[in-house]
Amino acid sequence: MFKVISSLSGRCAVLKGQSCSRPGSVKFHLANAALYQKSAFRHPPTDIPDMPPCNFKPEEYTGMSKERMMEIRRKNCNPMIMKVTSYKKPVFIHQGHMQWLWDVDGKRYLDLFAGVATVSVGHCHPKVTAAAEQQLKRLWHTTNIYVYPPLHEYCEKLASYLPDPLKVVYLTNSGSEANDLAMLMARLYTGNFDIITFRGSYHGGSPQTMGLTSNAAYKYPIANGLGCTNTMCPDVFRGPWGGSHCRDSPVQTIRECSCAQGYCMANDQYIGQLKETFATSVPSRIAAFFGEPIQGVGGAVQYPKNYLKEAYKLVRERGGVCIADEVQTGFGRTGSHFWGFQGHDVIPDMVTMAKGIGNGFPMGAVVTTPEIAASFAKGVHFNTFGGNPVACAVASSVLDTIKEDGAQQNSLNVGTYLMTELAKLRDKYEIIGDVRGKGLQIGVEMVKDKASREPLPPEAMSEIFEDIKDMGALIGKGGVYGQTFRIQPPMCITKDDVDFFLSVLNKVVHSYMDRK
């Protein structure tokens, strides 16, 4: 049964200075493959599952009122800021510590989205904060026109985490910028122009990367992405082919599969679609293929196990280079490996990264081979802030912290536990169609019903999304139709935190179905 507390208990736990862990976590039992019945609902909507305590005490907020902030947001901020504001009742964030956030009223939230999969080791992690403070006292800024230690120390350290021949680093300020630069390098190196990406992908919002991105919500009615072609995403849940053994995940789809061991019919079909793209939509020679090891904005979509290996071979046969977009999957988030591409048993020609690289500090990078990097020197490219001393100090500390804190192993252990428990909720509720991912890169796809796999309507997604927030957990949304809840928390999250979230999700879905 749920432990029930008042909505104020999150802030009370902070003021009492309690520990960040507890021996008795929230537990509940699920009936195997039993669909929810309205008569089973026994908890009033105001009941809130017990949140794990935390011994961190945030500063008291004494700043601008919420009303004034929203007035400025509407008047002085670009209207796009209002368009992307989450929730009908926005969250006014004041302070963060590790996996926790506090709003201006002192309410505590479990952050399961990490600033869009960006806070890798924890909000204001003491080790990373100390590294930033130390560098700020020494040197805030200089550029590549001078030689300064933090840049070179970090480039060598980052390169040591990548396999040969991926040893040449160029630092940027964001993932969009890194992908934009990778496009340029690929075209310069190959002498070809066309680039292929998956439908449903997100690779950035610059005029160039908008072409790589394949989701109408991120498109504008302007000329963009010349030379970019999208191919069918090998989505084994929503796509036309898929089975129960296709993907590298602790949880497989509910689709039946009759493939012989070691053979995947779905993989063959999706590779056939890629070959069709080569035959109909691009020249005989191409520049590159971009792929996220697991789609992020697309909704944690995973491909058949051998798909990328076969796709890389086909791309290279046509003169193209293979680019792994690790903006969301890198730095240990998938648990089993430090980089997402390693889970596919491939070595790309270029790796782009951002987000978790700096634990929220604006930074990105392109890592490639010496040969590809040499082609970039045909002209002059200058980045004022890329490789900034503070960014390098922060990013170096992030690498050290991931190792010292065991963040990658925690991602594997806690993420696998979370997905396994989420699969029980999938079996219980008709509207939870799929649970997938690796480590702490997780998607929960919501549907009208399992038979049709039609996306749960946006108004229903928003209703559930809002209720989860009101109970103290912050998650994301993604997917081409906005039908997937995204769970990508800081990698310091614990099993107690997971139990709290599971109880929240269980209760919210119960309540939603009871209302319907």
PDB file of C-alpha atoms in Angstrom, residues 237-238 431 445-449 452-458 460-461 480-484:
ATOM      1  CA  PHE A 237       7.215  -1.079 -31.665  1.00  0.00           C
ATOM      2  CA  ARG A 238       5.473   1.505 -33.850  1.00  0.00           C
ATOM      3  CA  ILE A 431      -2.742   2.608 -22.317  1.00  0.00           C
ATOM      4  CA  GLU A 445       5.005   4.995 -25.036  1.00  0.00           C
ATOM      5  CA  MET A 446       1.348   5.684 -24.333  1.00  0.00           C
ATOM      6  CA  VAL A 447      -1.379   4.367 -26.626  1.00  0.00           C
ATOM      7  CA  LYS A 448      -5.163   4.333 -26.969  1.00  0.00           C
ATOM      8  CA  ASP A 449      -4.968   0.557 -26.779  1.00  0.00           C
ATOM      9  CA  SER A 452      -4.062  -0.510 -32.503  1.00  0.00           C
ATOM     10  CA  ARG A 453      -0.913   1.078 -31.020  1.00  0.00           C
ATOM     11  CA  GLU A 454      -2.465   4.445 -31.889  1.00  0.00           C
ATOM     12  CA  PRO A 455      -0.877   7.283 -29.900  1.00  0.00           C
ATOM     13  CA  LEU A 456      -2.647   8.477 -26.771  1.00  0.00           C
ATOM     14  CA  PRO A 457      -4.139  11.901 -27.671  1.00  0.00           C
ATOM     15  CA  PRO A 458      -2.183  15.046 -26.670  1.00  0.00           C
ATOM     16  CA  ALA A 460      -4.597  12.859 -22.339  1.00  0.00           C
ATOM     17  CA  MET A 461      -0.787  12.969 -22.358  1.00  0.00           C
ATOM     18  CA  VAL A 480       6.669  12.211 -33.390  1.00  0.00           C
ATOM     19  CA  TYR A 481       3.155  12.492 -31.939  1.00  0.00           C
ATOM     20  CA  GLY A 482       4.202  13.530 -28.438  1.00  0.00           C
ATOM     21  CA  GLN A 483       3.072  10.099 -27.253  1.00  0.00           C
ATOM     22  CA  THR A 484       6.125   9.010 -25.265  1.00  0.00           C
TER      23      THR A 484
END
